Short mmCIF file of C-alpha atoms in Angstrom, two decimals:
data_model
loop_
_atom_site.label_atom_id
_atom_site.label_comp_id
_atom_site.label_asym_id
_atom_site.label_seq_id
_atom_site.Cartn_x
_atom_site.Cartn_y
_atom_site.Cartn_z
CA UNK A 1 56.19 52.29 -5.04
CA UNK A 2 57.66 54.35 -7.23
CA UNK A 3 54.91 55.81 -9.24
CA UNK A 4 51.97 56.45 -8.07
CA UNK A 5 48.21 56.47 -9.39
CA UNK A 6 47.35 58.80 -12.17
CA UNK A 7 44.85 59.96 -13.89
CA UNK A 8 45.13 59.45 -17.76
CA UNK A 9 44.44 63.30 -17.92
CA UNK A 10 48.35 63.79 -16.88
CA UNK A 11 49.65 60.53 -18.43
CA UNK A 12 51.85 61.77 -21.15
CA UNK A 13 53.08 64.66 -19.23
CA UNK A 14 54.07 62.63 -16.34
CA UNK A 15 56.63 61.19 -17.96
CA UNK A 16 60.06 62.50 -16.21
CA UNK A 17 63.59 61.29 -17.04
CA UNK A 18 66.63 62.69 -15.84
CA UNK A 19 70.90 63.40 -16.51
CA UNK A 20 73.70 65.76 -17.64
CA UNK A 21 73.16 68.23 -20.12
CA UNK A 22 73.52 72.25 -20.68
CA UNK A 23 71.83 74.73 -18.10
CA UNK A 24 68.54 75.37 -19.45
CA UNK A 25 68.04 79.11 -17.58
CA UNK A 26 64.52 79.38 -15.77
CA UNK A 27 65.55 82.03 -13.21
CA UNK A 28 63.35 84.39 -14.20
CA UNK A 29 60.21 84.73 -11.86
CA UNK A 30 56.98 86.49 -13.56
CA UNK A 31 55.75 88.88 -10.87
CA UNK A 32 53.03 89.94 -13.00
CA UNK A 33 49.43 89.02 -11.79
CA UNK A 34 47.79 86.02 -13.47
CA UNK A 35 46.25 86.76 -16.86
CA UNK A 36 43.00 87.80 -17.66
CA UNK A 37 40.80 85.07 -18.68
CA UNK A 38 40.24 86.45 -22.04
CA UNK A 39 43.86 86.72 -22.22
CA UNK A 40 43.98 83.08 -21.66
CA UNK A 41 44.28 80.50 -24.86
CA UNK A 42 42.08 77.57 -22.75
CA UNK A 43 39.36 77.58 -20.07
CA UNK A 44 40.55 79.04 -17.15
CA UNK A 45 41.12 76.94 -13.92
CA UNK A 46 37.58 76.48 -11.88
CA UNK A 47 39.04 76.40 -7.98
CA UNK A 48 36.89 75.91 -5.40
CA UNK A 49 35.75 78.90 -3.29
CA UNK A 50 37.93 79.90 -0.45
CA UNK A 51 40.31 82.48 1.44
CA UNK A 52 43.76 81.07 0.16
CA UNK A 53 47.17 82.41 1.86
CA UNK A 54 49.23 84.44 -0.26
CA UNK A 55 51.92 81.83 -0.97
CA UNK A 56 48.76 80.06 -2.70
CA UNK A 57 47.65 82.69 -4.71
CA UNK A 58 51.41 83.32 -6.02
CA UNK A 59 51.97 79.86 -6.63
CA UNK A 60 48.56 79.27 -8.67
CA UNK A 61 49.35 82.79 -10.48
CA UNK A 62 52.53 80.78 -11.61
CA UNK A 63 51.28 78.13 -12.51
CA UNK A 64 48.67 79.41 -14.84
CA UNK A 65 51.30 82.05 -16.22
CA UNK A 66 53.63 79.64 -17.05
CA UNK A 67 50.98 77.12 -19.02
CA UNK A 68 49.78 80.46 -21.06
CA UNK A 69 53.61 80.82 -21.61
CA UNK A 70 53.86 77.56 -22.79
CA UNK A 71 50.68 77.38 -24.86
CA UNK A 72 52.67 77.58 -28.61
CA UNK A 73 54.95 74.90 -27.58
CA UNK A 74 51.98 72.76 -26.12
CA UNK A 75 50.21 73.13 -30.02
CA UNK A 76 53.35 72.25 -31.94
CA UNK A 77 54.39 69.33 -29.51
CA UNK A 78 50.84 67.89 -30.22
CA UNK A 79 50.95 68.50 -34.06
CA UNK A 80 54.15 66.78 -33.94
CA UNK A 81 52.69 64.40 -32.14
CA UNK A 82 49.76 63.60 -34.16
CA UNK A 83 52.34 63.42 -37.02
CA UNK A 84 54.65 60.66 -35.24
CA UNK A 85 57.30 62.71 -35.10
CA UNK A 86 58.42 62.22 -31.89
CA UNK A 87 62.45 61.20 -33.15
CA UNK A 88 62.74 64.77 -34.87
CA UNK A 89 64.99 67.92 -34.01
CA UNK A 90 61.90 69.77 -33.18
CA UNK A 91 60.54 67.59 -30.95
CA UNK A 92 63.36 66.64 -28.78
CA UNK A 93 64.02 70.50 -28.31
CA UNK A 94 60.58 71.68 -27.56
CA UNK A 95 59.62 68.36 -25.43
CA UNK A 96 63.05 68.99 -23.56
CA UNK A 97 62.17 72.48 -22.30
CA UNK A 98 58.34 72.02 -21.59
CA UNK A 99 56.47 72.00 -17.64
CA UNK A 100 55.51 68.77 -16.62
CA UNK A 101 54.61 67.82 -13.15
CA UNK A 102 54.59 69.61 -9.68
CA UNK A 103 55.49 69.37 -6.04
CA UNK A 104 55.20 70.71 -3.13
CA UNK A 105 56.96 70.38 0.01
CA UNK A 106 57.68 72.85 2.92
CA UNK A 107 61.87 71.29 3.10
CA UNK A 108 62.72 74.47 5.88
CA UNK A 109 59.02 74.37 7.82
CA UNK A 110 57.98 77.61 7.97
CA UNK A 111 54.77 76.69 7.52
CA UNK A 112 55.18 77.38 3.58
CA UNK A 113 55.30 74.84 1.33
CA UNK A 114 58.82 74.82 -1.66
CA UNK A 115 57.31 74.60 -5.60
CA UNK A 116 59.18 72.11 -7.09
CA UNK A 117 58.48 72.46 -10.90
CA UNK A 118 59.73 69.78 -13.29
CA UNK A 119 60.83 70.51 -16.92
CA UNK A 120 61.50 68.04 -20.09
CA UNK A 121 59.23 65.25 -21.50
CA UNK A 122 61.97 63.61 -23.08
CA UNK A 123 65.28 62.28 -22.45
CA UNK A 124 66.24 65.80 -20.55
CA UNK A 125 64.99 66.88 -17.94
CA UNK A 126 65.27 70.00 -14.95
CA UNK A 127 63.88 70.58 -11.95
CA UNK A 128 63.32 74.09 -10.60
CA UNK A 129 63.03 75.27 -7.05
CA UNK A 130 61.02 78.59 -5.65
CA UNK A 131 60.13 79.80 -2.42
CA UNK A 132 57.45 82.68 -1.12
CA UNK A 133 59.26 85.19 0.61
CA UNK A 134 58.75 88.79 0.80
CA UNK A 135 55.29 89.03 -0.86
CA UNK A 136 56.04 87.21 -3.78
CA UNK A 137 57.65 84.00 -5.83
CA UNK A 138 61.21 84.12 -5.22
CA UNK A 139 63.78 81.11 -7.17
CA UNK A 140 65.95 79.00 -5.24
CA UNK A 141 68.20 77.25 -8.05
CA UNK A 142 67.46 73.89 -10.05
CA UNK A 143 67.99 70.13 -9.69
CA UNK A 144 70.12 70.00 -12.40
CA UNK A 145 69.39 69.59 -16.10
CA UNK A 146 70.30 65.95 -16.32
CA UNK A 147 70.19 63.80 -19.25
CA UNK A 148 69.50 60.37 -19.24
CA UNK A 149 69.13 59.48 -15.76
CA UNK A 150 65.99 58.83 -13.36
CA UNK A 151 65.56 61.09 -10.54
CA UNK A 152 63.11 61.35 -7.71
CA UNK A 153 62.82 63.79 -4.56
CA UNK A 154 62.47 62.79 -1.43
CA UNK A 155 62.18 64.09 2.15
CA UNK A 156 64.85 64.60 3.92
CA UNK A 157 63.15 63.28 7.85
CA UNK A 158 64.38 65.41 10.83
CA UNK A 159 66.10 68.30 8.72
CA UNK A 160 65.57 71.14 6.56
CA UNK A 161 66.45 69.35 3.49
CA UNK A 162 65.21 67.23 0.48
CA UNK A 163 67.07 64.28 -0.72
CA UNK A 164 67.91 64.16 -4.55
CA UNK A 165 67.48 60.35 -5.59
CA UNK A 166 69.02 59.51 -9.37
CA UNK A 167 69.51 56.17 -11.59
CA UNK A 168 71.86 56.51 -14.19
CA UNK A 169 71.09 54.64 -17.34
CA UNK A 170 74.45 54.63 -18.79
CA UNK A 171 76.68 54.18 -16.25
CA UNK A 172 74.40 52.06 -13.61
CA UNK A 173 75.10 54.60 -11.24
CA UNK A 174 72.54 54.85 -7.85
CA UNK A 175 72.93 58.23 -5.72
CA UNK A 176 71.39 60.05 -3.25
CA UNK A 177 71.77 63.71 -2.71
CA UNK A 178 71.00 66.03 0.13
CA UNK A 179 69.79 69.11 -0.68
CA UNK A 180 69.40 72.66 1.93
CA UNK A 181 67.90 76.42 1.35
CA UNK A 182 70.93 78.54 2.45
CA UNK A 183 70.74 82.35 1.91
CA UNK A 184 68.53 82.16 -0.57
CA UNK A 185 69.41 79.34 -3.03
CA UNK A 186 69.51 75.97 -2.89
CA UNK A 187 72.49 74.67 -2.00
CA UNK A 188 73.98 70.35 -2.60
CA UNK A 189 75.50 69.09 0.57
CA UNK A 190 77.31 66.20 -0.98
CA UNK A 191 76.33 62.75 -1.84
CA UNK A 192 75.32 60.30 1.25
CA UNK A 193 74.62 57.12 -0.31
CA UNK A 194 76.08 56.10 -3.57
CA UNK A 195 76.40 52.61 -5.24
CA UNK A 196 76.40 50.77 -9.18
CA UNK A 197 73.34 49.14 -9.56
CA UNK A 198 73.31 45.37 -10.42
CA UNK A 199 71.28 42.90 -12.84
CA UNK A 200 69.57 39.90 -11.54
CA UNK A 201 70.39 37.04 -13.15
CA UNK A 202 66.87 35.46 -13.28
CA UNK A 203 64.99 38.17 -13.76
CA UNK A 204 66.96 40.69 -15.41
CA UNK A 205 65.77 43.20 -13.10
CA UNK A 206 67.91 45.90 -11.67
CA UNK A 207 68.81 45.46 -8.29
CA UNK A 208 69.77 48.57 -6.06
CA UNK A 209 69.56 49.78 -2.16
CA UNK A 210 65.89 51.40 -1.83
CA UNK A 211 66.11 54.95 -0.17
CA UNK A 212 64.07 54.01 2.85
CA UNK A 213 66.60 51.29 3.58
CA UNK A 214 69.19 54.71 3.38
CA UNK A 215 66.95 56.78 5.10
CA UNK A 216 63.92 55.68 7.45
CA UNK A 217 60.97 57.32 7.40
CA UNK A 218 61.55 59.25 3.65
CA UNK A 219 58.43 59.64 1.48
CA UNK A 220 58.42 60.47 -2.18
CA UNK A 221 57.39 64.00 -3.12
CA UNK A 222 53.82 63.59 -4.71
CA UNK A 223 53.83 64.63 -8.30
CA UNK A 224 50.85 66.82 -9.83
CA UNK A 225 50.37 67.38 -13.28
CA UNK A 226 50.71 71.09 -14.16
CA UNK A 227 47.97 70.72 -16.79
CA UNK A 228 44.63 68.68 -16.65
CA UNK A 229 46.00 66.36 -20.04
CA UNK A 230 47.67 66.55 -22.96
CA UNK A 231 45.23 68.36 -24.99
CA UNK A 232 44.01 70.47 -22.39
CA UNK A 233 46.83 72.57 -21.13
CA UNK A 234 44.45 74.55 -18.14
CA UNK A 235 46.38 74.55 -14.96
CA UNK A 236 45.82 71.93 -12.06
CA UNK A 237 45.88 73.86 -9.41
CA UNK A 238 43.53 71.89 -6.59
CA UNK A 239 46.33 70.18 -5.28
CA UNK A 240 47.53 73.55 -4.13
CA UNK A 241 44.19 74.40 -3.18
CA UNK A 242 44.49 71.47 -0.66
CA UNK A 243 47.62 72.00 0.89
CA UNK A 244 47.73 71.84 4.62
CA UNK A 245 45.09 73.20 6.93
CA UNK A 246 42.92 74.46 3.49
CA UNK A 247 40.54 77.03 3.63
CA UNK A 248 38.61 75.15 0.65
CA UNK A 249 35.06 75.61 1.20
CA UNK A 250 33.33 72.80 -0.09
CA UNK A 251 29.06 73.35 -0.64
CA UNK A 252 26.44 71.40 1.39
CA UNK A 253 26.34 67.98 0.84
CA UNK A 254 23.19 66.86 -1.60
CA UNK A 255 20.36 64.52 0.30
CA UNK A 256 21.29 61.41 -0.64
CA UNK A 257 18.26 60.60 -2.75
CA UNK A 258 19.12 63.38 -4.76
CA UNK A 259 22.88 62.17 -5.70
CA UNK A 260 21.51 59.14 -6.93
CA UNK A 261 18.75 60.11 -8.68
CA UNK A 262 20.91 62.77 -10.72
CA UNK A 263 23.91 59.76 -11.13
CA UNK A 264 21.14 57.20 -11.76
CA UNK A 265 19.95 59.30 -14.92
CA UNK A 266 23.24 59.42 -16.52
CA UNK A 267 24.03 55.21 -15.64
CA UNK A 268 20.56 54.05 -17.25
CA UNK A 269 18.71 56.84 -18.70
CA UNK A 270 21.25 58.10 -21.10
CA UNK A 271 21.64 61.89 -19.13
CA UNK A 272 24.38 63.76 -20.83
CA UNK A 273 27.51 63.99 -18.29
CA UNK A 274 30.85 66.16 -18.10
CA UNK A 275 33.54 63.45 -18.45
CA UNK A 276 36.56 64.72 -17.57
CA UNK A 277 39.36 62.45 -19.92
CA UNK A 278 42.69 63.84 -22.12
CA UNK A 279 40.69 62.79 -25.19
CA UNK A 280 38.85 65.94 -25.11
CA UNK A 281 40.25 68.54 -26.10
CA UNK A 282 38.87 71.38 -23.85
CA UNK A 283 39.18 69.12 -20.83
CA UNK A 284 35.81 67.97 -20.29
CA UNK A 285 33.21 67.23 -22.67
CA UNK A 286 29.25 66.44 -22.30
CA UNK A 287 28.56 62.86 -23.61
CA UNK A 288 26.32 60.18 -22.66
CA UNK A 289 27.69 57.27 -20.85
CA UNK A 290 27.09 54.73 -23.91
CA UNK A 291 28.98 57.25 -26.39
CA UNK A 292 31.94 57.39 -24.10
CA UNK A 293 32.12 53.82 -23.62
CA UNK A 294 31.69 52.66 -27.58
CA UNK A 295 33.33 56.49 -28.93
CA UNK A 296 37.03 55.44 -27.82
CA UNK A 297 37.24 58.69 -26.00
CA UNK A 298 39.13 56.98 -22.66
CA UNK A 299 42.33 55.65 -22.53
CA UNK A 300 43.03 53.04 -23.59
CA UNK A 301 40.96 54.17 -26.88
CA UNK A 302 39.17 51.04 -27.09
CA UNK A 303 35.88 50.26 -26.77
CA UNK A 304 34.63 49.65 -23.06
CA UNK A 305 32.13 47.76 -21.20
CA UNK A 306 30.11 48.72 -17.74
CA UNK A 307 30.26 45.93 -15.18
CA UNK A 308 29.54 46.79 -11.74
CA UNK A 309 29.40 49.73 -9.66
CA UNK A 310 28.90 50.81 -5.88
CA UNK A 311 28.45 53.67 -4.10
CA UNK A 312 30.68 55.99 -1.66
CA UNK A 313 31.99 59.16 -0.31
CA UNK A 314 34.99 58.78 -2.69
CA UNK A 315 36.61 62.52 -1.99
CA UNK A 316 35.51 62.55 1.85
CA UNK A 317 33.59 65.92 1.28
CA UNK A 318 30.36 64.04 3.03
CA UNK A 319 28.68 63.97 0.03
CA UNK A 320 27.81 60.50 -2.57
CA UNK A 321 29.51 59.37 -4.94
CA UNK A 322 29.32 56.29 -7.48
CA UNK A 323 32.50 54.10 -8.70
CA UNK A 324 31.92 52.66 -11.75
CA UNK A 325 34.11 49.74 -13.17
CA UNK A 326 34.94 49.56 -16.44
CA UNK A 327 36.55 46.80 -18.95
CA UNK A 328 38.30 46.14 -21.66
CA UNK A 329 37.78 43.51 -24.43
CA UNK A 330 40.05 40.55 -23.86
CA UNK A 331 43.64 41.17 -25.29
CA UNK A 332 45.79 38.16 -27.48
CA UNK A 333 46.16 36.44 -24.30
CA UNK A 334 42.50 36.71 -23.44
CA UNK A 335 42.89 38.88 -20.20
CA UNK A 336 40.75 41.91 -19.68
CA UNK A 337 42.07 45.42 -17.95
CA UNK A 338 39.54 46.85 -15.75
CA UNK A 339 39.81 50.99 -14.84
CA UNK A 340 37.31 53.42 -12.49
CA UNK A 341 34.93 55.71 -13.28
CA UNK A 342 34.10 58.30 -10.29
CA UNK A 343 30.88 60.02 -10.91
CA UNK A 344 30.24 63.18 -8.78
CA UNK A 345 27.68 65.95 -8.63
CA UNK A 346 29.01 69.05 -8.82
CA UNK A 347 27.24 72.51 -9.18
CA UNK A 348 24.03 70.90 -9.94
CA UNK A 349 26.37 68.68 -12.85
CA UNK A 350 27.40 65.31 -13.16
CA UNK A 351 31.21 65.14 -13.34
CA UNK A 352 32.93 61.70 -14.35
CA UNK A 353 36.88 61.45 -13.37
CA UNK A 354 38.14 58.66 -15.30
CA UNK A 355 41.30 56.84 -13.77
CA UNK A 356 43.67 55.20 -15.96
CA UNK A 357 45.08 52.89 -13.16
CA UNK A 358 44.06 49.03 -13.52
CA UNK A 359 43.54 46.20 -11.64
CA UNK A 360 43.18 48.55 -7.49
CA UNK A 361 41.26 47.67 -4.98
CA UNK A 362 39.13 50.29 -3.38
CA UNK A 363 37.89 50.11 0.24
CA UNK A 364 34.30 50.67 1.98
CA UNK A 365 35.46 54.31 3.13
CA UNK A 366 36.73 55.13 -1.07
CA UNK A 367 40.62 54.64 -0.54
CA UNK A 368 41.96 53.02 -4.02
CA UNK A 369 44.87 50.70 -2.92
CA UNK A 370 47.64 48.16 -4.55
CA UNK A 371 49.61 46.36 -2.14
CA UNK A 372 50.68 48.66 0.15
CA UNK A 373 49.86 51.95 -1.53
CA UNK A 374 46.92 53.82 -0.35
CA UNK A 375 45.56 56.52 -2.26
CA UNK A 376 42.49 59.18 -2.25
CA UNK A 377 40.82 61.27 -4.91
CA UNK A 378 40.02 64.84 -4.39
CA UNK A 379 38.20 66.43 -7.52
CA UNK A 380 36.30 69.75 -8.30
CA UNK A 381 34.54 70.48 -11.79
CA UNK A 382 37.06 68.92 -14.07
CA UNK A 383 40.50 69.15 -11.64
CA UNK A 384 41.19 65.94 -10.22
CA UNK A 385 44.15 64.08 -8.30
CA UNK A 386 45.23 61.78 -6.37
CA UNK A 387 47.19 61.49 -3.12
CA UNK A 388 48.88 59.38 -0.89
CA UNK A 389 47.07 58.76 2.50
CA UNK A 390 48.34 57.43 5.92
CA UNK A 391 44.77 56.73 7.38
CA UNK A 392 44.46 52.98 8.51
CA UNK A 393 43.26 51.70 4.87
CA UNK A 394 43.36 47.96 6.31
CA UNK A 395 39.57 47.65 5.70
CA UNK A 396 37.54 45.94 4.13
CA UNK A 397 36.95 46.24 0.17
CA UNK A 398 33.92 48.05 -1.20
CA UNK A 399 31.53 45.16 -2.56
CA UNK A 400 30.01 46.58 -5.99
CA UNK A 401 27.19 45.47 -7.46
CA UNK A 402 26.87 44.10 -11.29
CA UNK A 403 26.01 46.49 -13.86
CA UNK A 404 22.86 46.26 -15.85
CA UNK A 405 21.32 48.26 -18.33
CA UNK A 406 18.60 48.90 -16.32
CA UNK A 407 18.67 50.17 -12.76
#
């Protein structure tokens, strides 16, 4: 599938369209170490503790340079926001230029991953390459801007490449793109599969070759979020954290008792928790589980209801956690939405990760699936993401247990 789960924390800056437009230049690399965190203009990215390779500590510096960069544009794109004005001059130029989403992908294998760093929330849209070489953040070139087109990276199986993947909306046009790191920069070898997309009949729906049919064995490049939501513009930097063989060092596992006694407080006896959601607007907030529910603080702003929960090592770090599945009130055509609550204990705190995805099935062993597209969570006090796994998920699902008031 083409998009994959995500948390509402990321939802409005995930949005990534692409076509032909004016260079926007981005060449510039900030050497400069990572800001203070008094320097900083939000709470400062928590990261578990660990000895992380240099290329990690660059790209995280980036990262969180680039979101303090980007801080004044972040206010006025939300004040525009909040005023509607998303059809105005200002918007379209500041939305156009702005950081969205993340990847990372090691296209030579050295052994050190390529940051892939998208640009534009609008209808143009950039993606810039870098590389860690010689002690520090060094820029490859860009993906191109583009302007009104749909484009997705890919991996290139068997080279040292990435495949550029684009969906014109004007012209129909379907194209894939190989791209190499020569010398440097990033360099396009030409076009290897190119056709005009067709219409359906029945459905209306657009009918095109899929890249895997192109190329066997390709994968999507897993997005990130750069920030943790749209009113929270803190870095999300675990998924870098996590890349590879990672040197995260997760704490001792809690007694099992002891997880549920400290979840079981906040589910029936009203225990503040730290829900992580993008309707806060430092990130995470402490709330009890019946404000959150009634307040409208979770996407979809409505109010919610409990109805069952279960429990399970959802993040695989050997410790408890508890699923909680939430519900909407029935829409026009009386159906109901149901989303996920993950609660986790953290620090000697009860986080809450609240995923905007509805309607996935999660397993006995905590893999959230649709179809064929299984996913994990990994999450540390208030940064949370998902990612795609290859584990056999063909298991059976997790069998929750209806939510009362009362434990």
């Amino acid at each position: 599938m083409r998009k994959l789960i995500h948390l509402v924390l990321a939802a409005v800056l995930m949005l990534g369209l692409w076509g032909c437009a004016p260079a926007v230049e981005r060449t510039q690399v900030n050497q400069e170490p990572a800001p203070t965190p008094e320097a900083i203009p939000f709470p400062n990215a928590d990261i578990p503790p660990g000895e992380y390779a240099p290329w990690q500590v660059a790209y995280m510096d980036f990262l969180t340079s680039l979101c303090v960069e980007e801080f004044p544009t972040m206010e006025l794109l939300r004040e525009l926001s909040a005023e509607k004005k998303w059809d105005s001059p200002q918007w379209t130029e500041n939305a156009d230029q702005i950081s969205t989403t993340y990847s990372l992908h090691d296209m030579d294998e050295d052994g050190v991953p390529e940051l892939f760093v998208e640009f534009g929330v609008n209808s143009t849209t950039q993606i810039d390459c870098y590389t860690f070489q010689d002690n520090g953040l060094s820029f490859l070139g860009a993906f191109g801007p583009f302007h009104h087109v749909s484009a997705y990276l890919y991996s290139c199986p068997g080279e040292n490449a990435v495949l550029l993947d684009t969906h014109a909306w004007d012209t129909r046009y379907s194209s894939i793109e190989k791209y190499v790191a020569e010398s440097g920069q990033l360099v396009s070898q030409g076009e290897i599969f190119g056709e005009y997309i067709g219409v359906d009949p029945e459905t209306q729906y657009s009918i095109y070759t899929p890249i895997e049919e192109v190329v066997p064995g390709t994968f999507i490049l897993s997005q990130h979020a750069i920030r943790l939501g749209w009113l929270d513009s803190t870095p999300l930097l675990l998924p870098i954290c996590d890349y590879g063989a990672s040197t995260r060092q997760n704490p001792a596992p809690l007694p099992e008792e002891a997880v549920r006694s400290m979840i079981g407080n906040v589910l029936w006896a009203e225990t503040p928790f730290l829900a992580v959601d993008g309707g806060f607007s430092n990130g995470t907030a402490e709330i009890t589980l019946e404000e959150y529910l009634s307040l409208k603080t979770a996407y979809p702003a409505i109010p919610l209801t409990a109805k069952e929960y279960a429990w399970v090592d959802v993040n695989k770090d050997g410790q408890t956690d508890c699923i909680l599945w939430i519900e909407t009130p029935p829409d026009i055509h009386g159906h109901r939405f149901q989303y996920h609550m993950v609660f986790s204990v953290e620090d000697s705190s009860v986080y809450a990760y609240f995923l905007s995805n509805t309607e996935w099935d999660v397993t006995e062993t905590g893999v959230f699936r649709r179809v064929n597209d299984p996913h994990r969570l990994s999450f540390w006090k208030g940064q949370c993401y998902d990612y795609p796994v290859q584990e056999p998920w063909q298991e059976p699902f997790l069998v929750p247990v209806p939510f009362t008031s009362t434990d």
